[in-house]
Amino acid sequence: MQGNQPGGGVQSVLRGLLPSLVSPRSTAIFLAKSGSPRIASNPVDCLMPTHADTFQSLCRRFREARLLSSSAELLEWDERTGMPPKANAYRAEQVSHLSGLSHRQRTDPVIADELASLADWEEAADPHSPTGATLRLLQEDFEKESRVPPALVQKIASATVRGQGVWDAARKANDYARFKPMLDEIIGLQREFGQCLAREGQTTYEALLDQYEPGARAAPLTEVFRELRSALVTLLDEIESSGRSMDEPLLQVGYSVEKQKVLSRRLAEAIGFDFERGRLDETSHPFCTTLGPSDCRILTRYHERFLPTSIFGTLHEAGHGMYEQGLPEDWFGLPAGTYASLGIHESQSRLWENQVGRSLAFWERFHPLMQELFPTQAKPASAEDWHRCFHRVERSLVRVEADEATYNLHIIVRFELEQALIAGDLSTDDLPAAWDDAYESVLGIRSPTVADGVLQDVHWSAGLFGYFPTYTLGNLVSAQLYEAAEKALGDLPGAFRKGDFVGLLSWLRENVHAHGRCYSPDELVERATGEALTAQPLIKSLRDRYLAG
């Protein structure tokens, strides 16, 4: 997650609020290692001391806000990794307090005056330059956040900390009734939050969606998803009638969790996750959070009898983490050093998880490692066996364990349900049955338990309404980016067989990571691939790999 990087990649986005801000290093001003801003000696900047002083003030203000929000995010990471269950209530107070302080810092009325005084600064004339984009987007973010009362910010922070604790306990107990009152509280707060953020012509749900995917609207997304759903249902029917085996013996045996942990770290390291600037831990729902320019935390989970959970959860979160590690450090926290959108963020995780991690070349490279770690299970298995094992397709209940061919169908269910919840067209009383009915309609199956049904995802307990659609947008973007990278770089599978993932990562660094939020998601995709976003690369990729192999 931004985080998700936000499980299935949930990003820690301060409980669904807008990204917090820190001070940059630009051509005009930069922060010394001591943390004190100082004016550069560039003679051009010396002609505009007022602008430089103002920018310096913004640097300090946003750096202090980021210190607060990153402290809250560290507490949230601890909450998901090792906090005692009975500490939940006090943790909610801690995060609520820090969130309120950070929000007040970022919405200080002085900021409006400082931003206005920089409107004619030549350094910011190009709206896509780091400085220009930073000031342009700071203005937008400030206006949005200023519409949200500080008391609501604190209520949401408290409710979502408590909500995740209640959700976790309810899921383990398979008890929806335990979670329902908490869900009602969170939905009410999210409606209020969305109403504060909504611009003219935006629905409450679209205002929530806009936090994660700027500019996205529900109606066009519904049309895209309807077209994609039709193509995927057809593909699934063709795969099932093709005679491909759905029964893979390699997935029916146990794999030591300790050995899985070794495998996860070695795979993440191999594709480029920097363990000098990040770490890998275990949690109940995988996610990624970034606490500083050199402090990226990724988390996965392990099932002894289902090896793909840890492998692809790790590759997925490492993809998120490598995006965070590739953003410009000098602009950490500001728009120029922040991810473009959660759809773009998800494209990075899905690219490494699916286009790379599910390729035959990848398993030809790591077949010896599998034999080394799992000699009993892997001894009779070839690289092709592992590839086929990890390329299986089936109608399943759990999103984070779904294959590529069905994954987006899981997202479409959630997209439709959460719109109805926010609009008030669906009550939480009726939600479990509506969930099961939707699964039966889309995937032809019903969940025997709420733990694998309506309680399987952490998102709603964390207040992340509007987040789910970014997963499918990320899948669409990932296929298009990979296709463009292969055209530019040549034989990517050949590089993977040699253990060379640097070329692909470098291409992503140059064409995606380096730009931060300087371009909109649509602009970024078109600059990187030469065309507007389209579903065709994803559909073609799925058909080529799941019907031909």
XYZ file of C-alpha atoms in Angstrom:
549
model
C 0.000 0.000 0.000
C 1.454 4.151 -0.428
C 1.111 3.356 0.678
C 0.442 1.557 -0.136
C 1.961 2.148 -0.605
C -0.088 1.769 0.013
C -1.254 -4.043 0.812
C -1.893 -5.553 -1.726
C 0.276 -2.491 -1.289
C -1.710 -0.150 1.049
C 0.220 3.085 1.366
C 0.406 4.731 4.777
C -1.144 8.050 3.779
C -1.843 9.316 7.301
C -5.191 7.585 7.473
C -6.532 8.746 4.150
C -5.559 12.410 4.449
C -3.677 14.416 1.844
C 0.118 13.899 1.686
C 2.117 15.843 4.227
C 4.825 18.221 3.149
C 8.483 18.882 3.893
C 11.114 21.319 2.805
C 12.875 20.963 -0.571
C 16.293 21.626 -1.947
C 15.936 23.661 -5.137
C 18.239 25.754 -7.282
C 17.392 28.712 -5.066
C 17.446 27.281 -1.551
C 18.535 24.047 0.007
C 18.772 22.574 3.465
C 22.181 22.042 4.969
C 22.743 18.704 6.677
C 22.160 20.464 9.971
C 18.585 21.103 8.843
C 18.965 24.896 8.512
C 17.893 26.359 5.152
C 20.309 28.727 3.469
C 20.238 30.758 0.297
C 22.337 29.560 -2.592
C 25.034 31.795 -3.991
C 23.566 31.805 -7.513
C 23.663 35.516 -8.562
C 20.247 35.199 -10.224
C 18.686 34.276 -6.886
C 20.417 37.192 -5.208
C 18.345 39.539 -7.381
C 15.182 38.279 -5.644
C 15.946 38.093 -1.916
C 12.275 38.449 -0.964
C 11.293 35.393 -2.954
C 14.238 33.464 -1.544
C 13.366 34.412 2.024
C 9.745 33.415 1.506
C 10.680 30.114 -0.023
C 13.020 29.530 2.900
C 10.140 30.097 5.302
C 8.002 27.556 3.451
C 10.889 25.092 3.621
C 11.056 25.349 7.381
C 7.297 25.179 7.839
C 6.786 22.093 5.732
C 9.864 20.366 7.101
C 8.425 20.716 10.591
C 5.052 19.397 9.393
C 6.746 16.383 7.858
C 8.574 15.649 11.100
C 5.198 15.414 12.816
C 3.497 13.325 10.150
C 6.429 10.941 9.783
C 6.356 10.385 13.541
C 2.674 9.450 13.244
C 3.478 7.120 10.351
C 6.198 5.418 12.403
C 3.615 4.755 15.102
C 1.286 3.348 12.442
C 4.023 1.037 11.148
C 4.601 -0.173 14.694
C 0.858 -0.685 15.074
C 0.855 -3.114 12.147
C 4.029 -4.976 13.102
C 4.276 -5.516 16.826
C 2.126 -3.250 18.973
C 0.380 -5.077 21.846
C -3.366 -5.340 21.140
C -4.327 -3.506 24.325
C -2.201 -0.497 23.302
C -4.648 0.360 20.523
C -6.661 3.005 22.379
C -3.630 5.036 23.486
C -2.036 4.656 20.043
C -5.185 6.212 18.582
C -4.678 9.224 20.868
C -1.017 9.521 19.869
C -1.686 9.415 16.134
C -4.691 11.716 16.466
C -2.632 14.299 18.337
C 0.261 14.233 15.857
C -2.123 14.325 12.895
C -3.850 17.386 14.302
C -0.561 19.179 14.875
C 0.647 18.368 11.368
C -2.635 19.502 9.809
C -2.524 22.823 11.664
C 1.062 23.331 10.538
C 0.135 22.699 6.904
C -2.920 24.957 6.990
C -1.435 27.934 8.827
C -2.981 31.067 7.184
C 0.518 32.490 6.758
C 1.096 29.864 4.038
C -1.530 31.456 1.804
C 0.300 34.784 1.940
C 3.666 33.163 1.297
C 2.394 31.192 -1.692
C 0.695 34.289 -3.111
C 3.891 36.319 -2.821
C 5.725 33.670 -4.886
C 3.204 33.704 -7.734
C 5.432 35.875 -9.953
C 8.715 34.123 -9.134
C 10.621 33.347 -12.305
C 12.005 30.178 -10.736
C 8.440 28.828 -10.709
C 7.416 29.965 -14.198
C 7.581 26.453 -15.675
C 4.629 24.572 -14.095
C 6.362 21.219 -14.673
C 9.740 22.159 -13.227
C 10.402 20.934 -9.673
C 9.988 24.435 -8.244
C 7.023 25.348 -10.433
C 5.221 22.085 -9.771
C 5.925 22.332 -6.060
C 4.412 25.793 -5.705
C 1.486 24.990 -8.027
C 0.586 21.807 -6.163
C 1.268 23.252 -2.718
C -1.379 25.830 -3.543
C -3.858 23.101 -4.517
C -3.066 20.962 -1.479
C -3.268 23.930 0.880
C -6.682 24.925 -0.446
C -7.981 21.362 -0.056
C -6.628 20.796 3.431
C -7.829 24.198 4.620
C -11.398 23.117 3.931
C -11.089 20.288 6.469
C -11.644 21.233 10.154
C -8.755 20.188 12.407
C -11.187 18.412 14.720
C -12.319 16.178 11.837
C -8.710 15.330 11.008
C -8.163 14.159 14.562
C -11.433 12.217 14.667
C -10.514 10.364 11.468
C -7.005 9.593 12.707
C -8.361 8.218 15.972
C -11.189 6.236 14.366
C -8.992 4.576 11.777
C -6.354 3.499 14.306
C -9.092 1.996 16.449
C -10.817 0.666 13.331
C -7.840 -1.324 12.172
C -7.509 -2.936 15.583
C -11.194 -3.857 15.636
C -11.045 -5.101 12.029
C -8.054 -7.305 12.785
C -9.782 -8.884 15.777
C -13.083 -9.279 13.909
C -11.384 -10.933 10.955
C -9.557 -13.401 13.174
C -12.834 -14.191 14.957
C -14.821 -14.334 11.689
C -17.261 -11.889 13.321
C -18.621 -9.066 11.133
C -20.933 -7.845 13.901
C -17.870 -6.895 15.949
C -16.630 -4.615 13.165
C -19.916 -3.125 11.937
C -20.286 -0.270 14.512
C -16.721 0.813 13.827
C -17.332 0.698 10.077
C -20.439 2.872 10.504
C -18.376 5.451 12.376
C -15.631 5.478 9.730
C -18.078 5.760 6.821
C -19.787 8.705 8.518
C -16.448 10.460 8.989
C -15.392 9.759 5.406
C -18.646 11.206 4.076
C -18.019 14.345 6.102
C -14.420 14.468 4.916
C -15.429 14.030 1.266
C -18.055 16.754 1.559
C -15.379 19.133 2.837
C -13.088 18.302 -0.077
C -15.675 18.171 -2.885
C -15.417 20.798 -5.597
C -18.362 21.940 -7.697
C -19.606 19.031 -9.798
C -17.830 16.388 -7.704
C -19.685 13.734 -5.758
C -18.563 12.925 -2.227
C -17.062 9.667 -3.476
C -15.182 11.434 -6.276
C -13.682 13.847 -3.750
C -12.362 10.862 -1.796
C -11.112 9.221 -5.006
C -9.337 12.454 -5.981
C -7.022 12.147 -2.959
C -5.439 9.074 -4.482
C -5.983 9.568 -8.213
C -6.086 13.315 -8.972
C -8.675 14.205 -11.587
C -10.332 10.767 -11.712
C -14.127 10.661 -12.070
C -16.466 7.799 -11.252
C -18.418 7.673 -14.544
C -15.411 7.240 -16.890
C -13.876 4.712 -14.521
C -17.127 2.763 -14.478
C -17.066 2.575 -18.271
C -13.421 1.463 -18.381
C -14.084 -1.153 -15.722
C -17.198 -2.399 -17.510
C -15.198 -2.935 -20.711
C -12.366 -4.590 -18.791
C -14.769 -6.831 -16.886
C -16.242 -8.115 -20.138
C -12.792 -8.854 -21.587
C -11.642 -10.600 -18.407
C -14.739 -12.767 -18.044
C -14.262 -13.893 -21.665
C -10.576 -14.586 -21.016
C -11.376 -16.570 -17.881
C -13.898 -18.708 -19.755
C -11.329 -19.382 -22.508
C -8.630 -20.335 -20.002
C -10.953 -22.728 -18.203
C -12.005 -24.393 -21.462
C -8.395 -24.660 -22.678
C -7.629 -27.686 -20.492
C -4.963 -25.913 -18.403
C -4.479 -27.689 -15.084
C -5.772 -25.799 -12.077
C -4.306 -28.355 -9.697
C -0.628 -27.663 -8.995
C 1.104 -30.180 -6.674
C 3.811 -27.650 -5.771
C 1.178 -25.551 -4.012
C -0.144 -28.422 -1.934
C 2.865 -28.919 0.320
C 4.282 -26.950 3.226
C 7.124 -24.429 2.993
C 9.061 -23.313 6.057
C 8.177 -19.741 6.972
C 11.782 -19.090 7.995
C 12.986 -20.209 4.553
C 10.283 -18.072 2.944
C 11.659 -15.061 4.805
C 15.106 -15.737 3.345
C 13.599 -16.112 -0.125
C 11.607 -12.894 0.189
C 14.641 -10.832 1.154
C 16.820 -12.285 -1.603
C 14.180 -11.671 -4.276
C 13.570 -8.095 -3.138
C 17.310 -7.418 -3.072
C 17.835 -8.993 -6.488
C 15.348 -6.769 -8.286
C 16.767 -3.614 -6.712
C 15.200 -2.851 -3.316
C 17.926 -1.097 -1.294
C 18.154 -2.604 2.183
C 20.507 0.194 3.236
C 17.507 2.510 2.831
C 14.687 0.145 3.723
C 13.627 -3.000 5.523
C 11.252 -5.949 5.145
C 8.951 -7.106 7.940
C 5.903 -9.296 8.515
C 2.305 -8.156 8.972
C -1.263 -9.413 8.601
C -1.878 -7.314 5.472
C 1.085 -6.340 3.249
C 1.850 -2.663 2.735
C 4.638 -0.141 2.165
C 5.268 3.076 4.071
C 8.038 5.651 3.794
C 9.202 7.403 6.960
C 12.028 9.420 5.425
C 14.099 9.730 2.240
C 16.167 6.724 3.296
C 13.660 4.859 5.435
C 11.224 2.796 3.374
C 9.416 -0.035 5.169
C 7.868 -2.894 3.190
C 5.824 -5.658 4.782
C 4.632 -9.025 3.551
C 2.930 -12.067 5.053
C 3.631 -15.780 5.007
C 1.452 -18.874 4.663
C 3.186 -22.190 5.176
C 0.894 -23.940 2.712
C 0.579 -21.211 0.069
C 3.995 -20.075 -1.134
C 2.779 -17.436 -3.658
C 1.481 -15.252 -0.830
C 4.948 -14.263 0.370
C 6.688 -14.337 -3.016
C 4.308 -12.045 -4.841
C 3.447 -9.997 -1.780
C 7.157 -9.251 -1.401
C 7.731 -8.463 -5.085
C 4.653 -6.244 -5.028
C 5.727 -4.251 -1.975
C 9.340 -4.090 -3.197
C 7.991 -2.474 -6.364
C 6.294 0.158 -4.231
C 9.467 0.553 -2.213
C 11.736 0.989 -5.231
C 9.452 3.761 -6.512
C 9.777 5.529 -3.152
C 13.544 5.006 -3.179
C 13.721 6.398 -6.716
C 11.921 9.678 -6.004
C 14.181 12.757 -5.828
C 15.591 12.807 -2.289
C 16.216 16.545 -2.429
C 12.471 17.129 -2.751
C 11.322 14.475 -0.294
C 7.747 15.089 0.812
C 7.063 17.970 -1.562
C 5.237 17.414 -4.864
C 8.448 17.162 -6.854
C 9.557 14.315 -4.597
C 6.187 12.625 -4.085
C 4.535 9.846 -6.121
C 2.325 11.038 -8.987
C -0.745 9.102 -7.865
C -1.594 5.789 -6.274
C -2.429 4.392 -9.707
C 1.109 5.183 -10.817
C 2.413 3.803 -7.516
C 0.465 0.610 -8.064
C 1.826 0.341 -11.601
C 5.313 -0.004 -10.141
C 4.347 -2.780 -7.739
C 2.291 -4.685 -10.299
C 5.002 -4.413 -12.963
C 7.573 -6.131 -10.732
C 5.054 -8.599 -9.332
C 3.497 -9.661 -12.630
C 5.367 -8.630 -15.768
C 8.692 -9.534 -14.140
C 7.933 -11.928 -11.281
C 5.565 -14.192 -13.199
C 7.775 -14.476 -16.271
C 9.472 -17.748 -17.208
C 12.822 -15.949 -17.422
C 12.491 -14.857 -13.794
C 12.044 -18.436 -12.605
C 14.833 -19.695 -14.836
C 17.048 -17.284 -12.902
C 15.765 -18.237 -9.444
C 15.177 -21.952 -9.951
C 18.537 -22.775 -8.271
C 17.588 -20.644 -5.275
C 14.309 -22.532 -4.909
C 16.231 -25.819 -4.967
C 18.650 -24.485 -2.361
C 15.948 -23.304 0.049
C 13.356 -26.023 -0.522
C 15.341 -29.128 -1.514
C 12.571 -31.610 -0.713
C 9.772 -29.768 -2.484
C 11.847 -28.306 -5.343
C 14.110 -31.234 -6.211
C 11.803 -32.673 -8.903
C 10.598 -29.241 -10.125
C 11.971 -27.437 -13.163
C 11.859 -23.707 -13.837
C 8.914 -24.390 -16.134
C 7.123 -26.166 -13.278
C 7.521 -23.169 -10.993
C 6.436 -20.817 -13.762
C 3.307 -22.871 -14.438
C 2.638 -23.128 -10.721
C 2.732 -19.346 -10.355
C 0.722 -18.845 -13.539
C -2.298 -20.845 -12.460
C -5.750 -19.310 -12.834
C -8.773 -19.972 -10.689
C -11.877 -18.264 -9.398
C -10.853 -17.380 -5.851
C -12.216 -15.416 -2.917
C -9.158 -13.515 -1.646
C -7.958 -10.479 -3.614
C -4.339 -10.457 -2.448
C -3.928 -14.099 -3.482
C -5.737 -13.735 -6.819
C -4.048 -14.394 -10.149
C -3.647 -11.732 -12.805
C -6.568 -12.925 -14.898
C -9.082 -12.508 -12.075
C -7.510 -9.801 -9.892
C -9.268 -6.847 -11.472
C -12.642 -8.515 -11.042
C -12.031 -8.349 -7.278
C -11.396 -4.606 -7.587
C -14.554 -4.006 -9.628
C -16.639 -5.583 -6.839
C -15.111 -3.267 -4.225
C -15.374 -0.179 -6.462
C -19.113 -0.692 -6.887
C -19.776 -1.494 -3.225
C -17.838 1.402 -1.737
C -19.570 3.918 -4.000
C -22.909 2.615 -2.734
C -21.725 2.786 0.905
C -20.572 6.403 0.651
C -23.703 7.452 -1.255
C -25.898 5.797 1.375
C -27.442 3.424 -1.154
C -26.083 0.390 0.710
C -26.248 -0.064 4.478
C -23.603 -1.832 6.509
C -26.364 -4.225 7.642
C -26.727 -5.415 4.057
C -23.046 -5.244 3.127
C -22.031 -8.896 3.757
C -24.872 -10.232 1.599
C -24.208 -7.610 -1.076
C -20.549 -8.658 -1.101
C -21.412 -12.325 -1.592
C -24.005 -11.529 -4.263
C -21.463 -9.426 -6.175
C -18.875 -12.207 -6.035
C -21.389 -14.695 -7.305
C -22.323 -12.373 -10.170
C -18.765 -11.479 -11.189
C -16.726 -14.588 -10.272
C -19.373 -17.235 -9.814
C -18.459 -18.035 -6.187
C -19.648 -17.126 -2.687
C -17.588 -16.868 0.473
C -18.351 -19.386 3.237
C -16.977 -16.950 5.853
C -16.899 -13.186 6.333
C -13.159 -13.453 7.067
C -12.572 -14.355 3.417
C -15.485 -12.184 2.349
C -16.271 -8.664 3.439
C -13.602 -8.640 6.178
C -10.644 -9.669 4.039
C -9.296 -6.167 3.276
C -7.899 -3.610 5.704
C -8.758 -0.591 3.536
C -12.185 0.437 4.823
C -11.066 0.101 8.442
C -8.258 2.533 7.557
C -10.669 5.019 5.964
C -9.301 4.347 2.480
C -12.474 4.843 0.453
C -11.618 5.613 -3.172
C -8.347 3.674 -2.934
C -9.380 0.380 -4.558
C -9.761 1.676 -8.169
C -6.086 2.666 -8.181
C -5.144 -1.034 -8.193
C -6.781 -1.635 -11.564
C -5.443 1.643 -12.939
C -2.022 0.445 -11.806
C -2.446 -2.832 -13.673
C -3.334 -0.962 -16.856
C -0.354 1.400 -16.513
C 2.095 -1.388 -15.601
C 1.446 -3.312 -18.804
C 1.777 -0.185 -20.920
C 5.026 0.856 -19.205
C 6.528 -2.605 -19.527
C 5.675 -2.707 -23.237
C 7.381 0.685 -23.727
C 10.427 -0.356 -21.685
C 10.852 -3.521 -23.736
C 10.727 -1.505 -26.959
C 13.396 0.810 -25.586
C 15.665 -1.767 -23.941
C 15.294 -4.855 -26.121
C 15.373 -8.372 -24.724
C 14.204 -7.971 -21.123
C 13.655 -11.722 -20.540
C 17.253 -12.314 -21.611
C 18.407 -9.791 -19.025
C 16.261 -11.415 -16.320
C 17.806 -14.838 -17.013
C 21.192 -13.286 -16.242
C 19.893 -11.686 -13.055
C 20.073 -8.227 -14.621
C 17.178 -6.058 -13.459
C 19.163 -2.814 -13.462
C 18.214 -1.841 -17.016
C 14.492 -1.979 -16.351
C 14.789 -0.234 -12.992
C 16.936 2.517 -14.530
C 14.358 3.044 -17.296
C 11.627 3.385 -14.664
C 13.802 5.741 -12.627
C 14.281 8.008 -15.651
C 10.757 7.894 -17.060
C 8.605 7.634 -13.930
C 10.357 8.016 -10.580
C 12.436 11.115 -11.310
C 9.386 13.261 -12.127
C 7.520 12.938 -8.830
C 4.237 14.849 -9.129
C 5.580 17.323 -11.677
C 3.223 15.799 -14.250
C -0.305 14.478 -13.870
C -0.721 10.692 -14.036
C -2.061 10.909 -17.605
C 0.791 13.195 -18.679
C 3.363 10.920 -17.088
C 2.041 7.825 -18.877
C 1.962 9.581 -22.235
C 5.491 10.981 -21.810
C 6.838 7.546 -20.852
C 5.004 5.444 -23.454
C 4.161 7.827 -26.287
C 0.406 7.282 -26.026
C -2.528 7.886 -23.721
C -3.512 5.197 -21.244
C -5.219 2.238 -22.874
C -6.346 -1.195 -21.709
C -5.017 -2.965 -24.787
C -1.459 -3.706 -23.514
C -2.862 -5.359 -20.383
C -5.419 -7.426 -22.278
C -2.797 -8.464 -24.853
C -0.281 -9.350 -22.125
C -2.794 -11.503 -20.277
C -3.956 -13.306 -23.403
C -0.382 -13.946 -24.576
C 0.773 -15.339 -21.249
C -2.291 -17.202 -20.038
C -3.577 -18.696 -23.276
C -0.290 -19.315 -25.086
C 1.714 -20.722 -22.171
